[in-house]
CSV table of C-alpha atoms and ligand atoms in Angstrom, one decimal:
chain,number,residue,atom,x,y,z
G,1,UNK,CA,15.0,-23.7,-13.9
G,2,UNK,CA,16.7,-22.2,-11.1
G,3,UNK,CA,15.5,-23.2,-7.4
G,4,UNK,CA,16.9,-22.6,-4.1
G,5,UNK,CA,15.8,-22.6,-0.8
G,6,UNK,CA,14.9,-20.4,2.0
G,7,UNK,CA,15.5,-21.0,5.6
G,8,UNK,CA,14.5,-19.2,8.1
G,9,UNK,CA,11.4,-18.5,10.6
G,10,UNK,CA,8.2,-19.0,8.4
G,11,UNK,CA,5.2,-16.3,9.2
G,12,UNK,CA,2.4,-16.2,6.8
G,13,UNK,CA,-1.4,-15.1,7.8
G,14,UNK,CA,-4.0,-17.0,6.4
G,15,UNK,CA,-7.1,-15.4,7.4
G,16,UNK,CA,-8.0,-11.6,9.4
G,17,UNK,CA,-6.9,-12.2,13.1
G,18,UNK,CA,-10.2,-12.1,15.4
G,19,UNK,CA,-8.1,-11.9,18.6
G,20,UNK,CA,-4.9,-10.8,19.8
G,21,UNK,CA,-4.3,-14.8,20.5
G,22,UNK,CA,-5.2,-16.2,17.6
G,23,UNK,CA,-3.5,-18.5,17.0
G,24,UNK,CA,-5.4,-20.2,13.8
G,25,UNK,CA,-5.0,-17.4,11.8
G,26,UNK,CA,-1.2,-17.6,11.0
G,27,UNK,CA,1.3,-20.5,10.2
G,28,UNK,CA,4.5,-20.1,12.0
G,29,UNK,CA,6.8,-22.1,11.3
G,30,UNK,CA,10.5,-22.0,14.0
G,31,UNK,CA,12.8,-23.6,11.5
G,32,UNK,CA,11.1,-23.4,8.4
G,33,UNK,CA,11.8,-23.4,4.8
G,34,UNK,CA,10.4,-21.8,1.3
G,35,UNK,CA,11.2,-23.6,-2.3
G,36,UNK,CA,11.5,-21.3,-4.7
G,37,UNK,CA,11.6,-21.8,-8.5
G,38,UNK,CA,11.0,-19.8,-11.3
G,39,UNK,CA,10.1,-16.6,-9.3
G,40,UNK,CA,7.6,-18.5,-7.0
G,41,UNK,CA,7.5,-20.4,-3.8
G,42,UNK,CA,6.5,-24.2,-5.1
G,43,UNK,CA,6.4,-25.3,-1.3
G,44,UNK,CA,6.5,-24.3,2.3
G,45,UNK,CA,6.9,-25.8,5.6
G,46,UNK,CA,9.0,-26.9,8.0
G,47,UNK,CA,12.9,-27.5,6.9
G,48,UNK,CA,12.9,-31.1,7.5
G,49,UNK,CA,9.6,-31.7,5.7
G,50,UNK,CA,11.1,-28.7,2.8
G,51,UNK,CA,14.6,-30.1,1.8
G,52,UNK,CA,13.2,-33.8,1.5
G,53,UNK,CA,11.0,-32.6,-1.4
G,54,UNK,CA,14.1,-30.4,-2.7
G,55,UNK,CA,17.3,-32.3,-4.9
G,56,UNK,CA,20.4,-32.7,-3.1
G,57,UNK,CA,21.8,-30.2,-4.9
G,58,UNK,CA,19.5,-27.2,-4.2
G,59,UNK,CA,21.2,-23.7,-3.0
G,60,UNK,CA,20.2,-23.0,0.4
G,61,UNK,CA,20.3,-19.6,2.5
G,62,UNK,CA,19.9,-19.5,5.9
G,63,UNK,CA,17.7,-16.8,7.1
G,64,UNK,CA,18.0,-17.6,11.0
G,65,UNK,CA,17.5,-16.3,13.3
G,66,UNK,CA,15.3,-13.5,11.0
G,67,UNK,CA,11.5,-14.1,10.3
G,68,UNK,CA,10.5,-14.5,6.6
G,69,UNK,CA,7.5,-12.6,5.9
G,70,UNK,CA,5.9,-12.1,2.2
G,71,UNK,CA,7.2,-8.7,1.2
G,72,UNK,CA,5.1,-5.9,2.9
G,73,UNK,CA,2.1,-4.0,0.4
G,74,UNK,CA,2.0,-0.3,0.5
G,75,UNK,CA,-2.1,0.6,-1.2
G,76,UNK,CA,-2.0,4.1,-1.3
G,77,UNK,CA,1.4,6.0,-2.3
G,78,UNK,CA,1.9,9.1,-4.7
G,79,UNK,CA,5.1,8.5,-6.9
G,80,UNK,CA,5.5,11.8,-7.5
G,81,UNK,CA,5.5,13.1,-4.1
G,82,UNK,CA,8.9,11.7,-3.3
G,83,UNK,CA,10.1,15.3,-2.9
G,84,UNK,CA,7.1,16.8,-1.1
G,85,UNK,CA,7.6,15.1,1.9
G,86,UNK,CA,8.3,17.1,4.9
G,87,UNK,CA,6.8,20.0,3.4
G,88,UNK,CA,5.7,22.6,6.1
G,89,UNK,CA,1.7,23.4,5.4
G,90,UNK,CA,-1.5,23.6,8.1
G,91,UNK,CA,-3.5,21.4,6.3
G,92,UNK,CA,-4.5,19.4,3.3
G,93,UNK,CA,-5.5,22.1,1.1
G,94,UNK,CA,-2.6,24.3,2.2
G,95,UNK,CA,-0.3,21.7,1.5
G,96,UNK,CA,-2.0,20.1,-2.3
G,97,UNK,CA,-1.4,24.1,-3.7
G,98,UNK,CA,1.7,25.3,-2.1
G,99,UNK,CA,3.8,22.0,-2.3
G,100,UNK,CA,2.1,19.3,-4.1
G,101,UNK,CA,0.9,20.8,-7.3
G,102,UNK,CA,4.1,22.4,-7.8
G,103,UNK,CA,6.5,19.9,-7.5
G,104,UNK,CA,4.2,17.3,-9.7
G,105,UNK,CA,4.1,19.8,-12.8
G,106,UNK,CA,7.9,18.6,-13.1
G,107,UNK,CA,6.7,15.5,-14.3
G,108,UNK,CA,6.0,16.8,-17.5
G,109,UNK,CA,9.8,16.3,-17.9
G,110,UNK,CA,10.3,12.7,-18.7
G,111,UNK,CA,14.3,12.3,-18.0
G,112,UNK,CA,12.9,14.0,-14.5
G,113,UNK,CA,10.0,11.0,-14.1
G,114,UNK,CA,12.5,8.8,-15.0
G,115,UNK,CA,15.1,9.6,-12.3
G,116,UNK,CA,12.0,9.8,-9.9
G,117,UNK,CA,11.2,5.9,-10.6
G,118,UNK,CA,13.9,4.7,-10.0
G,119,UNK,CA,14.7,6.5,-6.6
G,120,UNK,CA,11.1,5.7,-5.6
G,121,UNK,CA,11.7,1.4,-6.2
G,122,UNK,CA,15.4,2.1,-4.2
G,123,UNK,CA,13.3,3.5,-1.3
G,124,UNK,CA,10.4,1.1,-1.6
G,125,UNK,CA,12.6,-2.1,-1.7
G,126,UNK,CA,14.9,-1.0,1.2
G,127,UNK,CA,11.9,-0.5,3.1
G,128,UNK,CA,10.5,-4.0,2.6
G,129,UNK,CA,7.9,-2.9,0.2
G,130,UNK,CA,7.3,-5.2,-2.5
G,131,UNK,CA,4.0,-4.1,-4.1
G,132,UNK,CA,2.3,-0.1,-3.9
G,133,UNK,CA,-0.3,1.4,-5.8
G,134,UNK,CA,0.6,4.8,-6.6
G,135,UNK,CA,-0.6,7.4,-8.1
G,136,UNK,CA,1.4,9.0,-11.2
G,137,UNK,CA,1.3,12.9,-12.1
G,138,UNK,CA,-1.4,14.2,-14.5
G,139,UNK,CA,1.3,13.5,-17.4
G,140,UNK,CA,0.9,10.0,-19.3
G,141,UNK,CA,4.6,9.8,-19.1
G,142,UNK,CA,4.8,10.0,-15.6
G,143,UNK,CA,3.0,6.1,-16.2
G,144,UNK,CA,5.2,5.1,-18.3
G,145,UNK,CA,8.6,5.7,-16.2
G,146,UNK,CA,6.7,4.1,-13.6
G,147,UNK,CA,6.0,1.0,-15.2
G,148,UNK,CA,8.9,0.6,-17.3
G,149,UNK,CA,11.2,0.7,-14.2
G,150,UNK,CA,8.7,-1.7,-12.2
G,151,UNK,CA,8.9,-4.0,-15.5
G,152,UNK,CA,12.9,-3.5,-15.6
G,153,UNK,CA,12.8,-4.8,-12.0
G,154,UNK,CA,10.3,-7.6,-12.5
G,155,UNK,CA,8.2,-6.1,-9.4
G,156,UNK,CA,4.3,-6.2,-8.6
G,157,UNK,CA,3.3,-2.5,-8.9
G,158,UNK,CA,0.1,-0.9,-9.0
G,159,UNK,CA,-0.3,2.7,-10.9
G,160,UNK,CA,-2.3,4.8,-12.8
G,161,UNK,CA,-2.1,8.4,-14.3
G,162,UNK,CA,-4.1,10.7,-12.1
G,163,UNK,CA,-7.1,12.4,-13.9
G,164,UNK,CA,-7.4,16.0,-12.8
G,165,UNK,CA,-9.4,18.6,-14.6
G,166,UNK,CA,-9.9,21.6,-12.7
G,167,UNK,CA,-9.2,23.6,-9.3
G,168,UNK,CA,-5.5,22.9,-10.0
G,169,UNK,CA,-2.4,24.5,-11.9
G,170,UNK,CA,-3.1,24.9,-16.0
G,171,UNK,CA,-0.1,22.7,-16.1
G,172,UNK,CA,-1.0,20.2,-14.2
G,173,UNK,CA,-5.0,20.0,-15.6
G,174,UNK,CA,-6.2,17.5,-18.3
G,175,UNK,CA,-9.9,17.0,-20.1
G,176,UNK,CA,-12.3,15.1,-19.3
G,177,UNK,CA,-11.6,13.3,-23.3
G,178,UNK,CA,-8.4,13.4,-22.9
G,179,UNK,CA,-7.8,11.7,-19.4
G,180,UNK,CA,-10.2,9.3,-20.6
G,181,UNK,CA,-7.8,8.3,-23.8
G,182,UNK,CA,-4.5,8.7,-21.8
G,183,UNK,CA,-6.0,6.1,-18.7
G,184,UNK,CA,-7.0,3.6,-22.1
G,185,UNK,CA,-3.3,4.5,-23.9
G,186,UNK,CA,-1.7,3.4,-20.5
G,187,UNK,CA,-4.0,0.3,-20.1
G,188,UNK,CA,-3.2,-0.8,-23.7
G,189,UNK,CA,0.3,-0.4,-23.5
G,190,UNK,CA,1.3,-1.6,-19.4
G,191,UNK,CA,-1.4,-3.9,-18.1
G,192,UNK,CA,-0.9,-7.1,-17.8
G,193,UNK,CA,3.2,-6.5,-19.0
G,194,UNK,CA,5.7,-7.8,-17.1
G,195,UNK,CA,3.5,-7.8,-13.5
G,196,UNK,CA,2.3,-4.2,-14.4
G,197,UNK,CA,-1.3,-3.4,-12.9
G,198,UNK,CA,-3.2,-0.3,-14.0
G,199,UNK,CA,-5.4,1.3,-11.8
G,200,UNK,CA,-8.2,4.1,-13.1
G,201,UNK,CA,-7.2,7.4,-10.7
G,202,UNK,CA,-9.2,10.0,-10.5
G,203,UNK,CA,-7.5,11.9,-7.9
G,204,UNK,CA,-10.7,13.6,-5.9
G,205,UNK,CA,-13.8,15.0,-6.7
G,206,UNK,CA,-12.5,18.4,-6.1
G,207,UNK,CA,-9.9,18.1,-8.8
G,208,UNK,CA,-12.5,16.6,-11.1
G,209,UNK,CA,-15.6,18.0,-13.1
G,210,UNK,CA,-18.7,16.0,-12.9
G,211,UNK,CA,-17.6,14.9,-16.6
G,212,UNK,CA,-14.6,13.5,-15.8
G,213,UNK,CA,-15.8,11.1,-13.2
G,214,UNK,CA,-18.5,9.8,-15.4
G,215,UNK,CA,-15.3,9.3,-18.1
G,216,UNK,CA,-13.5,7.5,-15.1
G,217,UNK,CA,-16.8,5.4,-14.4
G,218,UNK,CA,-17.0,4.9,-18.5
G,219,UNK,CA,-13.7,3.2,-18.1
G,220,UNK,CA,-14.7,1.3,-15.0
G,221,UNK,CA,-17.3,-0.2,-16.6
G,222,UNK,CA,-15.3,-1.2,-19.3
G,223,UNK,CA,-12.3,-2.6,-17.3
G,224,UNK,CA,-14.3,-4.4,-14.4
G,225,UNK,CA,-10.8,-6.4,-13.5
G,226,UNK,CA,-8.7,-2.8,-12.6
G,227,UNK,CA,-8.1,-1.6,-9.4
G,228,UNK,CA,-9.9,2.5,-8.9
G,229,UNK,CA,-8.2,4.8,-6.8
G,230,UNK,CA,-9.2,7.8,-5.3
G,231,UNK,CA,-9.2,10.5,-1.7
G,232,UNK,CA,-12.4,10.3,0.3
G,233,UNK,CA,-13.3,12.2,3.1
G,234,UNK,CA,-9.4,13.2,4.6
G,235,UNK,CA,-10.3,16.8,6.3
G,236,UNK,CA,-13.3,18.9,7.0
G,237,UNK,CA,-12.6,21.8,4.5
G,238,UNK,CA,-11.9,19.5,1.7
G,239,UNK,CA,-15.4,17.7,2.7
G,240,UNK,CA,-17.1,21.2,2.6
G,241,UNK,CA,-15.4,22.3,-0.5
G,242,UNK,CA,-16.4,19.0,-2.3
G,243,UNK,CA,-20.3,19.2,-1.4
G,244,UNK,CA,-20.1,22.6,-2.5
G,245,UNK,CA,-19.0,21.4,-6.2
G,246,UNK,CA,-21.3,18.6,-6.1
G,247,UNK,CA,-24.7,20.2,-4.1
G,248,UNK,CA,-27.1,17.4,-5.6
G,249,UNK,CA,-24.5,14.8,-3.3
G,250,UNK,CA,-26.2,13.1,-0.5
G,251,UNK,CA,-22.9,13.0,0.8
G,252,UNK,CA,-19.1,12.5,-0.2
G,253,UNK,CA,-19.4,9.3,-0.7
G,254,UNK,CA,-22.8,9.3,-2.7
G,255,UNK,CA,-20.4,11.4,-5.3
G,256,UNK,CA,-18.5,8.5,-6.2
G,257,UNK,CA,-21.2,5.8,-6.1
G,258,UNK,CA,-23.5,8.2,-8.4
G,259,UNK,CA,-20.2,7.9,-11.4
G,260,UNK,CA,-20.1,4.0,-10.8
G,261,UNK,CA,-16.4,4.5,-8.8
G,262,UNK,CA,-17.5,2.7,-5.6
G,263,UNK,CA,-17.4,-1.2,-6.1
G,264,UNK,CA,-15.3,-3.6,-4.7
G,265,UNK,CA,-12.4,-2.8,-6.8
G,266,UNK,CA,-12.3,1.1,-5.1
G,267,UNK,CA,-9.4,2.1,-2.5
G,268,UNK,CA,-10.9,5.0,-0.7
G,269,UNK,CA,-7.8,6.9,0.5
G,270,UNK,CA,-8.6,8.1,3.9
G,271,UNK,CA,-12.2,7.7,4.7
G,272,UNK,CA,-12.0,9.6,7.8
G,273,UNK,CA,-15.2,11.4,8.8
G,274,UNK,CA,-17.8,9.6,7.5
G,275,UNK,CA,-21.6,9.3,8.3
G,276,UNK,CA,-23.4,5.4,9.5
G,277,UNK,CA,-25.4,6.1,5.6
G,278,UNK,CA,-21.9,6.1,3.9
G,279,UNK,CA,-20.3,3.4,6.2
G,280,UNK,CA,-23.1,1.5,5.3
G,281,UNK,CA,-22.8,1.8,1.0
G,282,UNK,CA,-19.0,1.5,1.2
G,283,UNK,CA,-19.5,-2.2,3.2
G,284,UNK,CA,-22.3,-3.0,0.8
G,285,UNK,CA,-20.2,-2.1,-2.3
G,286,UNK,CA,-17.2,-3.9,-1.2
G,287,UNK,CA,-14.7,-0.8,-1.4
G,288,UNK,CA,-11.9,-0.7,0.6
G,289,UNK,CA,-11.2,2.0,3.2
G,290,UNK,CA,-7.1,2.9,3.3
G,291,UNK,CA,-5.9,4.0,6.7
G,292,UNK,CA,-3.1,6.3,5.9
G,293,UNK,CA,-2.1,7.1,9.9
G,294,UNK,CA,1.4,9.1,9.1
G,295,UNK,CA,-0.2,11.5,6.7
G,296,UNK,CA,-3.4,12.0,8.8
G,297,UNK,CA,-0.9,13.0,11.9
G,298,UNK,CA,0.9,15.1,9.9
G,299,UNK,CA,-1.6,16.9,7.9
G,300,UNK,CA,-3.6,17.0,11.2
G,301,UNK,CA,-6.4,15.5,9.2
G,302,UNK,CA,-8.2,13.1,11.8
G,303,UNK,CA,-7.9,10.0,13.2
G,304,UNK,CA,-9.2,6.9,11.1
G,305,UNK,CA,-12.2,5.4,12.6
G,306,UNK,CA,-11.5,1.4,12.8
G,307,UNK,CA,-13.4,0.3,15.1
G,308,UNK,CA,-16.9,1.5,13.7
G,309,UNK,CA,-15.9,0.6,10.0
G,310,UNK,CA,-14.7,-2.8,11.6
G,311,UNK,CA,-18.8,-3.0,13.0
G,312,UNK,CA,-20.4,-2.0,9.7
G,313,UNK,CA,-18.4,-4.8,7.9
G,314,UNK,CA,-16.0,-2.3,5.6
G,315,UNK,CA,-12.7,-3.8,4.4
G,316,UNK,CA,-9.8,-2.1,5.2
G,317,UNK,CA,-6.2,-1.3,4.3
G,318,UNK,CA,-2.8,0.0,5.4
G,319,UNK,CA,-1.0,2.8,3.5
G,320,UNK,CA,2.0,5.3,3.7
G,321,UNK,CA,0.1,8.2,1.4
G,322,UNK,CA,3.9,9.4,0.7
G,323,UNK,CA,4.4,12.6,0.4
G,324,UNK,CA,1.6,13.5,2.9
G,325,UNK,CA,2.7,10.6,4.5
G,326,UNK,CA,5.9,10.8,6.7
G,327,UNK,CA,7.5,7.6,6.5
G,328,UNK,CA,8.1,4.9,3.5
G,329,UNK,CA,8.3,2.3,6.3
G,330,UNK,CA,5.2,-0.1,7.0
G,331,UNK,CA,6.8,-0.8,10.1
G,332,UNK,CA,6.5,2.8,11.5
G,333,UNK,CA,3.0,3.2,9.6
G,334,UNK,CA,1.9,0.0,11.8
G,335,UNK,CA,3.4,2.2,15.1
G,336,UNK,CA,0.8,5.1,14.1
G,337,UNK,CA,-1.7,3.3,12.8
G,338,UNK,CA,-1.7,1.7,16.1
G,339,UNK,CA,-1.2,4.7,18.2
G,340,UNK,CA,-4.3,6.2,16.1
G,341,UNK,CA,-6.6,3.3,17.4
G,342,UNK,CA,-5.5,4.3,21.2
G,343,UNK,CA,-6.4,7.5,21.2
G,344,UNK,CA,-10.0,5.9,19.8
G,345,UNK,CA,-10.0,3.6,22.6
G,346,UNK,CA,-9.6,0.1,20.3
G,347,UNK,CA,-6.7,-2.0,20.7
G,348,UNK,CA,-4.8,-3.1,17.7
G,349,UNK,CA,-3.3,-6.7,18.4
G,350,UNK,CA,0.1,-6.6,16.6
G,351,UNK,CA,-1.0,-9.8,14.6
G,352,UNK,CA,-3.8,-7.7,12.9
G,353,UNK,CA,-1.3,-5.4,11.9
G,354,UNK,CA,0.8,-7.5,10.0
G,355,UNK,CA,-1.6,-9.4,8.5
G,356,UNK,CA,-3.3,-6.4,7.2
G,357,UNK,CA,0.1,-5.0,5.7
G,358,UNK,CA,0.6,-8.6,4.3
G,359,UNK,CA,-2.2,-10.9,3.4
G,360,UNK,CA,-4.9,-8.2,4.2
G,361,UNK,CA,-3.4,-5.6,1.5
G,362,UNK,CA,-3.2,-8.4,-0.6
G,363,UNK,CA,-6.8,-8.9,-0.5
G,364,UNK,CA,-8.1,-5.6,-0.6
G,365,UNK,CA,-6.6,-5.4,-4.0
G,366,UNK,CA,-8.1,-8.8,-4.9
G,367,UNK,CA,-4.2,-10.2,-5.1
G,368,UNK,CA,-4.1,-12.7,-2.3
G,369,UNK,CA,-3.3,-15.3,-5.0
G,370,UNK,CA,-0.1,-13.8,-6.2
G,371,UNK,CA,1.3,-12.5,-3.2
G,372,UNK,CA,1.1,-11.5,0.6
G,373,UNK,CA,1.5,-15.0,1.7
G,374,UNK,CA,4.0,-17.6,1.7
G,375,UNK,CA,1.7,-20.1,0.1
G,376,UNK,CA,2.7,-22.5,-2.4
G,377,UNK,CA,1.7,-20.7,-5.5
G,378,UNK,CA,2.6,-17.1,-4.6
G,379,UNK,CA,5.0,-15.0,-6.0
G,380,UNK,CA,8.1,-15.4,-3.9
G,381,UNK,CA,8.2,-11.5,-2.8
G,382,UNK,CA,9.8,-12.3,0.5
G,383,UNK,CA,11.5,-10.3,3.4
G,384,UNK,CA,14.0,-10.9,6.2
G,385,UNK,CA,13.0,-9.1,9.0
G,386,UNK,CA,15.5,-8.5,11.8
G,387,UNK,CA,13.7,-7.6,15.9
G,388,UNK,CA,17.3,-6.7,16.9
G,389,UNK,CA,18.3,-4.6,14.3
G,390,UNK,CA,19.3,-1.4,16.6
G,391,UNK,CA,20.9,-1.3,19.7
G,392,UNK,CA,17.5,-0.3,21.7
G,393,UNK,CA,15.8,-3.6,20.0
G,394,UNK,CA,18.6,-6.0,21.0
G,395,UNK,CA,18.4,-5.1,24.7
G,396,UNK,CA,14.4,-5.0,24.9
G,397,UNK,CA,14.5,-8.4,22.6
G,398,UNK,CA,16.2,-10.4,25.2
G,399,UNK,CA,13.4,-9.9,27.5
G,400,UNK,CA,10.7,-11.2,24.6
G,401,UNK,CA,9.5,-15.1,24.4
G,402,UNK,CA,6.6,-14.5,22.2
G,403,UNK,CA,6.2,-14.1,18.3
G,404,UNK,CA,3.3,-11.5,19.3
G,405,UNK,CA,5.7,-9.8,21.5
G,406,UNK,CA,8.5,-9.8,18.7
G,407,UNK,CA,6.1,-8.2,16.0
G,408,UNK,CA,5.0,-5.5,18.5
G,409,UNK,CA,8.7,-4.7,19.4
G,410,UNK,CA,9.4,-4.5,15.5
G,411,UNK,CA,6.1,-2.5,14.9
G,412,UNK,CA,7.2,0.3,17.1
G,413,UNK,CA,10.8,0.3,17.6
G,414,UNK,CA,11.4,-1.0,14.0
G,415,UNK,CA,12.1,0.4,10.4
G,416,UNK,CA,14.2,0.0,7.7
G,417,UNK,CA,17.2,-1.1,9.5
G,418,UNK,CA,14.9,-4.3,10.1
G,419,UNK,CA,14.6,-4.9,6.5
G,420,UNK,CA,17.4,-7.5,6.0
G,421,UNK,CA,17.1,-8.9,2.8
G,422,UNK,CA,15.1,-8.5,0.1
G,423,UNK,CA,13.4,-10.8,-2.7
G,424,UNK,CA,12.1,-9.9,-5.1
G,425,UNK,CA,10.4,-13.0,-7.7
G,426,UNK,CA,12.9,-15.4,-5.9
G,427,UNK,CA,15.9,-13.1,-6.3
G,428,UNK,CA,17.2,-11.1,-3.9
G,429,UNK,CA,17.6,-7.5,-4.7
G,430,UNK,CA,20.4,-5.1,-3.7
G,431,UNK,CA,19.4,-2.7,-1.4
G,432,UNK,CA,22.2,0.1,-1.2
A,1,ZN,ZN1,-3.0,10.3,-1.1
C-alpha cells in the first residue's frame, strides 16, 4: 500500500455558503495535512493531529505556503470542441453550423478522436480540472477515445455520445434506433470501468426528433443511476426555433419533462431565459441548472439568472461549455460567472464560488462522496493552488489577510499559472 502525506493549507466546503462570512460552511485548516493511501484521502486535519496517526516512515510533501483544494469539477464541456474555440460567429446558431458541426464530423476518424483525448486531459489537468462531463461527437468512437484515455489516466470523467438526429450535417446525424443502441453499447462497455461515468446526451431538442428523446427517456428509465445531459434555453432564436419543432410544448422546458429527461439526474446547460412555470418544474424535479458565463459572453447569449433560480430552490452548477466557452480555467469561469451576477445586481461571495466549483459540482452530479472534498473517504483528486502565481498577484497578495480575500484575488486575477500541482488518485500528474 502506498501512503504519503500532504501538507499544506487545508480548504474543503462542507455545505452551500449562506453568506459571504460563513464561516461554518468550510474547514480551513493553516497547517494542515491529507493521508493518502491507495488513491484516497484516509484522514484529514491538522498536521500535528495528521502525522501522529501516520508511521514514521510516511513520504511527506510540503505544500506550503499553497492551499490544497479537492481538484476543481468542470459539468458541462464538449470534447470535441477543443478546436472550435475562438471561432468568430454572431450567435449560437451561427456558430453550431458554421464551426461546430464541421469540425465534430472529424470525429468519425478515430486516430483523430484519439489525439483529441489526450490533448483534452493535458489541458484539463493543467487547469486544475479533475472531473468534466463532456459531451462526445455523434460517433460511438468519439466515447470510446474518451474513456479509454480517462481509464489510461485513472481519472473521474463524465461522457456520453451525443444523440442527434436531424437539423444537422448527414455526417454528423444518427437514428433514433440507432442512438438508442450506441448510448447502451457505450454503457455496456465503459460504465462503471476504471472511474468511467456514462451520461445519456441528447444534445438539444432542435437536433432531436420527438422519437429520439422518447429513445433517450427509454434509456433514462432504464438507467435511473446515469447522469442526462442536455442545452436548455441558451438564446432567443434557438428558443423560438425549438417551440416551433415542438408546437404542443408549454414551453422549453415542458419538452424535456414530457420525454422523462428532467429528474434530478438532468444538467440543463444554460437555462438562461426561463419563465417562473419552468423555474418552478426544474426545482421540483431536482435538475440542475449549469451556468456556463464564458460562453454566454461570448456567444452573446444572456446573462444566467442566479438570483431568481437561487429563490425558487433550483440547484445549480458551474461550467466552461468549451468550445463556446472561452477558457478551460475554473478560475477565470468563477471571474465571469461573477461579473455576470453584477450586472444582475447579486453579489457572489467568493466562498460560494468555490464551493460550487468543488463540493457544489460534486453534488449536482450526485458525487459528493467520491470527490470535491477533502473528506476522509474521497478520492484524493487534489490541487495546489498558488494566489501569487504572476507578478500582478504577488504585489496585490501582500496587501491580503483574509482566506475570502485570497480566493477572490485568485478568482479574478488567477488561471492556470495558479494550478501548482496536480493529483490525480493520490499521484501527482505531470502537467507539461
Ligand atoms: Zn454546451
Amino acid at each position: 500500500m502506498t501512503m504519503r502525506l500532504l501538507r499544506g493549507r487545508t480548504l474543503s466546503f462542507v455545505t452551500r455558503p449562506q453568506a459571504r462570512d460563513d464561516h461554518r460552511s468550510y474547514v480551513y485548516e493553516e497547517d494542515g495535512a491529507l493521508l493518502i493511501a491507495d488513491g484516497k484521502i484516509i484522514a484529514a486535519g491538522s498536521y500535528d493531529k495528521i502525522i501522529d496517526q501516520a508511521p514514521d516512515s510516511i513520504e511527506t510533501v510540503d505544500h506550503r505556503p499553497h492551499l490544497l483544494m479537492p481538484g476543481f469539477i468542470d459539468p458541462h464541456i464538449h470534447f470535441p470542441q477543443i478546436q472550435v474555440t475562438a471561432s468568430y460567429a454572431a450567435n449560437l446558431l451561427e456558430w453550431l453550423n458554421t464551426y461546430t458541426f464541421v469540425e465534430e464530423q472529424r470525429f468519425a476518424d478515430q486516430a483523430h478522436s484519439e489525439r483529441m483525448a489526450k490533448l483534452f486531459f493535458d489541458e484539463l489537468l493543467r487547469q486544475g480540472t479533475t472531473t468534466a462531463v463532456a459531451y462526445c461527437s455523434v460517433h460511438k468512437g468519439s466515447a470510446d477515445a474518451y474513456f479509454a484515455e480517462a481509464a489510461r489516466r485513472n481519472l473521474l470523467m463524465v461522457g456520453g455520445k451525443v444523440m442527434m438526429d436531424r437539423n444537422a450535417p448527414d455526417a454528423l446525424t444518427d437514428t433514433a434506433q440507432s442512438s438508442y443502441d450506441d448510448t447502451r453499447a457505450v454503457i455496456a462497455q465503459w460504465h462503471g470501468k476504471a472511474r468511467n461515468h456514462v451520461a445519456i446526451t441528447p444534445r438539444f431538442a432542435i437536433t432531436s426528433t420527438p422519437g429520439q428523446l422518447e429513445a433517450a427517456g427509454t434509456l433514462a428509465r432504464e438507467h435511473p443511476d446515469l447522469l442526462i445531459q442536455t442545452h436548455l434555453s441558451e438564446n432567443d432564436a434557438e428558443i423560438a426555433y425549438t417551440l416551433e419543432l415542438y408546437p404542443e410544448a408549454k414551453d422549453y422546458t415542458d419538452i424535456y419533462a414530457h420525454y422523462g429527461l428532467l429528474t434530478d439526474k438532468a444538467l440543463l446547460g444554460h437555462a438562461i431565459h426561463l419563465s417562473d412555470r419552468e423555474m418552478g418544474a426544474i426545482a421540483e424535479a431536482g435538475a440542475i441548472a449549469v451556468h456556463c458565463p464564458t460562453s454566454n459572453l461570448f456567444l452573446g447569449s444572456g446573462l444566467f439568472d442566479l438570483k431568481r433560480l437561487k429563490a425558487h430552490g433550483v440547484r445549480t452548477a458551474v461550467a466552461t461549455d468549451i468550445g463556446g466557452g472561452s477558457s478551460y480555467s475554473m478560475l477565470r469561469t468563477l471571474d465571469e460567472a461573477y461579473k455576470i451576477q453584477q450586472l444582475r445586481g447579486h453579489r457572489l461571495p467568493p466562498i460560494e464560488s468555490f464551493w460550487q466549483v468543488t463540493r457544489g459540482n460534486a453534488e449536482a452530479l450526485g458525487l459528493a462522496d467520491r470527490i470535491g472534498t477533502l473528506e476522509p473517504g474521497s478520492d484524493a483528486d487534489i490541487i495546489a493552488l498558488d494566489a501569487s502565481a504572476t507578478p500582478a498577484m504577488k504585489i496585490r497578495m501582500e496587501t491580503v489577510t483574509r482566506l475570502e480575500e485570497e480566493l477572490f484575488l485568485l478568482q479574478t486575477l488567477g488561471d492556470d499559472r495558479s494550478v501548482r500541482v496536480v493529483y490525480v488518485a493520490g499521484e501527482a500528474v505531470s502537467l507539461d
